[in-house]
Amino acid sequence: MASTTKDVQKKEAETPEKGELTRERKVYSPAVDIVERKDDIVVIADMPGVDEKSVDITLQKNILTIYGRVEPDVPEKHTLSLSEYGIGDYQRVFTLTDEVDRERIEATVKNGVVRIVLPKADIVKTKKISVKAEA
Amino acid sequence: MVWSDFERFGRLWDPWADFERMRRALYRWTTAPFAEFPLVNVWASGEEAIVTTEIPGVDPQSIDISVTGKTLTIRGSRDPEELRDGESYHRRERWTGQFTKTIEMPFAIEAGTVEAKFSKGVLRIIAPRAEAEKPKKISVKSD
């Protein structure tokens, strides 16, 4: 069954970046796919409960930080009868080793999935060197 | 391009992190894990139950919800990224494929009036209690 390969539990982030939060809440580490394409790198993160207004993406020097705030939506006058997951913010931090064209970074959010496209700077794009046969 | 997970290094070693990792590795292979994917929370009142589950990136059209008595079943799927030639994964942690989740509700559900909303990757199902099962208020008469 396909579901046996899924990592079921939400992982808590080890320590929120930039020290502790003033608000007492959990911070989870979102599952991430990173795809390298010819001209860019795509970072895709699962952050359910996050929309375009509640996600912060920063690139400081070569540290890429993704932070998503989630406001818990607790139904009124109901009691929790089954609780399998916790609700909290999301954070993930990556170190980029190569140059990224900062001006052209684009990020979108759809159905709780954050997608960041980091275009490679021209200097690091792989150049194909053609080999000529000696005459 | 090499990526390093910042959170894994550069911090003090946490002895409990290793225990947690072992516990997860152990339970992954047993027949009764804590809960099946996707995880749900269920809220109940006398009138209705609210089920929430986090299934980001799923096409709302592909979500299928069915109810029989006290049992609620959610089905859905998410396709993997389509990679072209020369594209490769540096990391691949997100789930793909199909899922089926069956939840035992606290009471029988009125199947005809179940409502569901999918927003920001969170599915929220409002399931009213079956009419026959609703608690009856008994008024006390005084002489």
Coordinates of N, CA and C in Angstrom, one line a residue, chain B residues 15-140:
Chain B
P15 N 20.0 14.8 23.3 CA 19.9 13.3 23.4 C 18.5 12.7 23.1
W16 N 17.5 13.5 23.4 CA 16.1 13.0 23.2 C 15.8 12.9 21.7
A17 N 16.4 13.6 20.9 CA 16.2 13.6 19.4 C 16.5 12.2 18.9
D18 N 17.5 11.5 19.4 CA 17.9 10.2 19.0 C 16.8 9.2 19.4
F19 N 16.3 9.3 20.6 CA 15.3 8.4 21.1 C 14.0 8.5 20.2
E20 N 13.7 9.8 19.9 CA 12.5 10.0 19.1 C 12.7 9.4 17.7
R21 N 13.9 9.5 17.2 CA 14.2 8.9 15.9 C 14.0 7.4 15.9
M22 N 14.6 6.8 17.0 CA 14.5 5.3 17.1 C 13.1 4.9 17.3
R23 N 12.3 5.6 18.1 CA 10.9 5.3 18.3 C 10.1 5.3 17.0
R24 N 10.4 6.3 16.2 CA 9.7 6.4 14.9 C 10.1 5.3 14.0
A25 N 11.4 5.0 14.0 CA 11.9 3.9 13.1 C 11.2 2.6 13.5
L26 N 11.1 2.4 14.8 CA 10.5 1.1 15.3 C 9.1 1.0 15.0
Y27 N 8.3 2.1 15.2 CA 6.9 2.0 15.0 C 6.5 1.9 13.5
R28 N 7.4 2.4 12.6 CA 7.0 2.4 11.2 C 6.8 0.9 10.7
W29 N 7.5 0.0 11.3 CA 7.4 -1.4 10.8 C 6.4 -2.3 11.6
T30 N 5.8 -1.8 12.7 CA 4.9 -2.6 13.4 C 3.5 -2.5 12.7
T31 N 2.6 -3.4 13.1 CA 1.3 -3.4 12.4 C 0.4 -2.3 12.9
A32 N 0.6 -1.9 14.1 CA -0.3 -0.8 14.6 C 0.4 0.4 14.9
P33 N 0.6 1.3 13.9 CA 1.2 2.6 14.2 C 0.2 3.5 14.9
F34 N 0.7 4.6 15.3 CA -0.2 5.5 16.1 C -1.4 5.8 15.4
A35 N -1.3 6.2 14.2 CA -2.5 6.6 13.4 C -2.1 6.5 11.9
E36 N -3.1 6.3 11.1 CA -2.8 6.2 9.7 C -2.8 7.6 9.0
F37 N -2.1 7.7 7.9 CA -2.1 8.9 7.2 C -3.4 9.1 6.5
P38 N -3.9 10.3 6.3 CA -3.5 11.5 6.9 C -4.1 11.6 8.4
L39 N -3.4 12.4 9.2 CA -3.8 12.5 10.6 C -5.1 13.4 10.6
V40 N -5.9 13.1 11.6 CA -7.2 13.9 11.7 C -7.4 14.3 13.2
N41 N -8.1 15.4 13.3 CA -8.6 15.8 14.6 C -10.2 15.8 14.5
V42 N -10.8 15.3 15.5 CA -12.3 15.3 15.5 C -12.8 16.1 16.7
W43 N -13.7 17.0 16.4 CA -14.3 17.8 17.4 C -15.8 17.5 17.5
A44 N -16.4 17.4 18.6 CA -17.8 17.0 18.7 C -18.6 17.9 19.6
S45 N -19.9 18.1 19.3 CA -20.8 18.7 20.2 C -22.0 17.8 20.1
G46 N -23.1 18.1 20.8 CA -24.3 17.3 20.8 C -24.9 17.2 19.4
E47 N -24.7 18.2 18.6 CA -25.4 18.3 17.3 C -24.6 17.8 16.1
E48 N -23.2 18.0 16.2 CA -22.4 17.7 15.0 C -21.0 17.3 15.4
A49 N -20.3 16.8 14.4 CA -18.9 16.5 14.6 C -18.1 17.3 13.5
I50 N -16.9 17.8 13.8 CA -16.1 18.5 12.9 C -14.8 17.7 12.7
V51 N -14.5 17.3 11.5 CA -13.2 16.6 11.3 C -12.3 17.5 10.5
T52 N -11.1 17.6 10.9 CA -10.1 18.4 10.1 C -8.9 17.5 9.8
T53 N -8.3 17.7 8.6 CA -7.2 16.9 8.2 C -6.3 17.8 7.3
E54 N -5.0 17.6 7.4 CA -4.0 18.4 6.6 C -3.6 17.6 5.4
I55 N -4.1 17.9 4.2 CA -3.7 17.2 3.0 C -3.3 18.3 2.0
P56 N -2.2 19.0 2.2 CA -1.8 20.1 1.3 C -1.5 19.6 -0.2
G57 N -1.9 20.4 -1.1 CA -1.5 20.1 -2.5 C -2.4 19.1 -3.2
V58 N -3.5 18.7 -2.5 CA -4.4 17.7 -3.1 C -5.4 18.5 -3.9
D59 N -5.7 18.0 -5.1 CA -6.8 18.6 -5.9 C -8.1 18.4 -5.2
P60 N -8.8 19.5 -4.9 CA -10.1 19.3 -4.2 C -11.1 18.4 -4.9
Q61 N -11.0 18.4 -6.2 CA -11.9 17.5 -7.0 C -11.6 16.1 -6.8
S62 N -10.4 15.7 -6.4 CA -10.1 14.3 -6.2 C -10.4 13.8 -4.8
I63 N -10.9 14.6 -3.9 CA -11.2 14.2 -2.6 C -12.6 13.5 -2.6
D64 N -12.6 12.4 -2.0 CA -13.9 11.6 -2.0 C -14.2 11.3 -0.5
I65 N -15.4 11.7 -0.1 CA -15.8 11.5 1.3 C -17.1 10.6 1.3
S66 N -17.1 9.6 2.1 CA -18.3 8.8 2.2 C -18.6 8.5 3.7
V67 N -19.9 8.3 4.0 CA -20.3 8.1 5.3 C -21.3 6.9 5.4
T68 N -21.0 6.0 6.3 CA -22.0 4.9 6.6 C -22.1 4.8 8.1
G69 N -23.3 5.1 8.6 CA -23.5 5.1 10.1 C -22.5 5.9 10.8
K70 N -21.6 5.2 11.6 CA -20.7 5.9 12.4 C -19.3 6.1 11.7
T71 N -19.2 5.5 10.5 CA -17.9 5.5 9.9 C -17.8 6.5 8.8
L72 N -16.7 7.3 8.8 CA -16.5 8.3 7.8 C -15.2 7.9 7.1
T73 N -15.2 7.9 5.7 CA -14.0 7.5 5.0 C -13.6 8.7 4.0
I74 N -12.3 9.0 4.0 CA -11.8 10.1 3.2 C -10.8 9.4 2.2
R75 N -10.9 9.7 0.9 CA -10.0 9.2 -0.1 C -9.5 10.3 -0.9
G76 N -8.2 10.2 -1.3 CA -7.7 11.3 -2.2 C -6.3 10.9 -2.7
S77 N -5.7 11.7 -3.5 CA -4.4 11.4 -4.0 C -3.6 12.7 -4.3
R78 N -2.3 12.5 -4.4 CA -1.5 13.6 -4.8 C -0.4 13.1 -5.8
D79 N -0.3 13.7 -6.9 CA 0.7 13.3 -7.9 C 2.1 13.8 -7.6
P80 N 3.1 13.0 -8.0 CA 4.5 13.6 -7.8 C 4.8 14.7 -8.8
E81 N 5.8 15.4 -8.6 CA 6.3 16.5 -9.5 C 6.7 15.7 -10.8
E82 N 6.4 16.3 -11.9 CA 6.9 15.7 -13.2 C 8.3 16.3 -13.5
L83 N 9.3 15.5 -13.6 CA 10.6 16.0 -13.9 C 10.9 15.7 -15.3
R84 N 11.6 16.7 -15.9 CA 12.0 16.5 -17.3 C 13.4 16.1 -17.3
D85 N 14.0 15.9 -18.5 CA 15.4 15.4 -18.7 C 16.3 16.5 -18.0
G86 N 17.3 16.0 -17.3 CA 18.3 16.9 -16.7 C 17.8 17.5 -15.4
E87 N 16.6 17.2 -14.9 CA 16.1 17.7 -13.7 C 16.3 16.6 -12.6
S88 N 16.6 17.0 -11.4 CA 16.8 15.9 -10.4 C 16.5 16.4 -9.0
Y89 N 16.1 15.4 -8.2 CA 15.8 15.7 -6.8 C 17.0 15.9 -5.9
H90 N 17.1 16.9 -5.1 CA 18.1 17.0 -4.1 C 17.6 16.4 -2.8
R91 N 16.3 16.7 -2.6 CA 15.6 16.1 -1.5 C 14.2 15.7 -1.9
R92 N 13.7 14.7 -1.3 CA 12.3 14.2 -1.6 C 11.7 13.7 -0.4
E93 N 11.0 14.6 0.3 CA 10.4 14.2 1.6 C 8.9 14.2 1.5
R94 N 8.3 14.9 0.6 CA 6.8 15.0 0.5 C 6.2 13.7 0.0
W95 N 5.0 13.4 0.6 CA 4.3 12.2 0.2 C 3.6 12.3 -1.1
T96 N 3.5 11.2 -1.8 CA 2.7 11.2 -3.0 C 1.9 9.9 -3.1
G97 N 1.0 9.9 -3.9 CA 0.2 8.6 -4.1 C -1.2 8.8 -3.5
Q98 N -1.8 7.6 -3.3 CA -3.2 7.6 -2.8 C -3.3 7.4 -1.3
F99 N -4.4 7.8 -0.7 CA -4.6 7.5 0.7 C -6.0 7.2 0.9
T100 N -6.3 6.5 2.0 CA -7.6 6.2 2.4 C -7.6 6.2 3.9
K101 N -8.5 7.0 4.5 CA -8.5 7.1 5.9 C -9.9 6.8 6.4
T102 N -10.1 5.9 7.4 CA -11.4 5.6 7.9 C -11.4 6.1 9.4
I103 N -12.4 6.8 9.7 CA -12.5 7.4 11.1 C -13.8 6.9 11.7
E104 N -13.7 6.4 12.9 CA -14.9 6.0 13.7 C -15.4 7.3 14.4
M105 N -16.6 7.7 14.1 CA -17.1 9.0 14.6 C -17.7 8.7 16.0
P106 N -17.9 9.8 16.8 CA -18.4 9.5 18.1 C -19.9 9.2 18.1
F107 N -20.6 9.4 17.0 CA -22.0 9.0 16.9 C -22.4 8.8 15.4
A108 N -23.6 8.3 15.1 CA -24.0 8.1 13.7 C -24.2 9.5 13.1
I109 N -23.9 9.5 11.7 CA -23.9 10.8 11.0 C -25.1 10.8 10.0
E110 N -25.7 11.9 9.8 CA -26.7 12.1 8.9 C -26.0 12.3 7.5
A111 N -25.9 11.3 6.7 CA -25.1 11.3 5.5 C -25.5 12.4 4.5
G112 N -26.8 12.7 4.4 CA -27.2 13.6 3.4 C -26.8 15.1 3.6
T113 N -26.4 15.4 4.8 CA -26.2 16.8 5.1 C -24.7 17.1 5.5
V114 N -23.8 16.2 5.2 CA -22.4 16.4 5.5 C -21.9 17.5 4.5
E115 N -21.1 18.4 5.1 CA -20.5 19.5 4.3 C -19.0 19.4 4.5
A116 N -18.3 19.8 3.4 CA -16.8 19.8 3.4 C -16.3 21.0 2.7
K117 N -15.2 21.5 3.3 CA -14.5 22.7 2.8 C -13.0 22.4 2.7
F118 N -12.4 22.8 1.6 CA -10.9 22.6 1.5 C -10.3 24.0 1.4
S119 N -9.5 24.4 2.4 CA -8.9 25.7 2.4 C -7.5 25.6 2.9
K120 N -6.5 26.2 2.2 CA -5.1 26.3 2.5 C -4.5 24.9 2.8
G121 N -5.0 23.9 2.1 CA -4.5 22.6 2.3 C -5.1 21.8 3.5
V122 N -6.1 22.4 4.1 CA -6.7 21.8 5.3 C -8.2 21.5 4.9
L123 N -8.6 20.2 5.1 CA -9.9 19.8 4.8 C -10.7 19.8 6.1
R124 N -11.9 20.4 6.0 CA -12.8 20.5 7.2 C -14.1 19.9 6.8
I125 N -14.5 18.9 7.6 CA -15.8 18.2 7.3 C -16.7 18.5 8.5
I126 N -17.9 19.0 8.2 CA -18.9 19.2 9.2 C -20.0 18.1 9.0
A127 N -20.1 17.2 10.0 CA -20.9 16.0 9.9 C -22.0 16.1 11.0
P128 N -23.2 16.4 10.6 CA -24.3 16.5 11.6 C -24.7 15.1 12.2
R129 N -25.1 15.1 13.4 CA -25.5 13.9 14.1 C -26.8 13.4 13.5
A130 N -26.9 12.1 13.4 CA -28.2 11.5 12.8 C -29.3 11.9 13.8
E131 N -30.5 12.3 13.1 CA -31.6 12.8 13.9 C -32.1 11.8 15.0
A132 N -32.1 10.5 14.7 CA -32.5 9.5 15.6 C -31.6 9.4 16.8
E133 N -30.4 9.9 16.7 CA -29.4 9.7 17.7 C -29.2 10.9 18.6
K134 N -29.9 12.0 18.2 CA -29.7 13.3 18.9 C -30.2 13.1 20.3
P135 N -29.5 13.7 21.3 CA -30.0 13.5 22.7 C -31.3 14.2 22.8
K136 N -32.2 13.6 23.5 CA -33.5 14.1 23.7 C -33.6 14.8 25.1
K137 N -34.1 16.0 25.0 CA -34.2 16.8 26.3 C -35.5 16.4 27.0
I138 N -35.4 16.0 28.2 CA -36.6 15.6 28.9 C -37.0 16.7 29.9
S139 N -38.1 17.2 29.7 CA -38.5 18.3 30.6 C -39.1 17.7 31.9
V140 N -38.8 18.3 33.0 CA -39.3 17.9 34.2 C -40.5 18.7 34.6

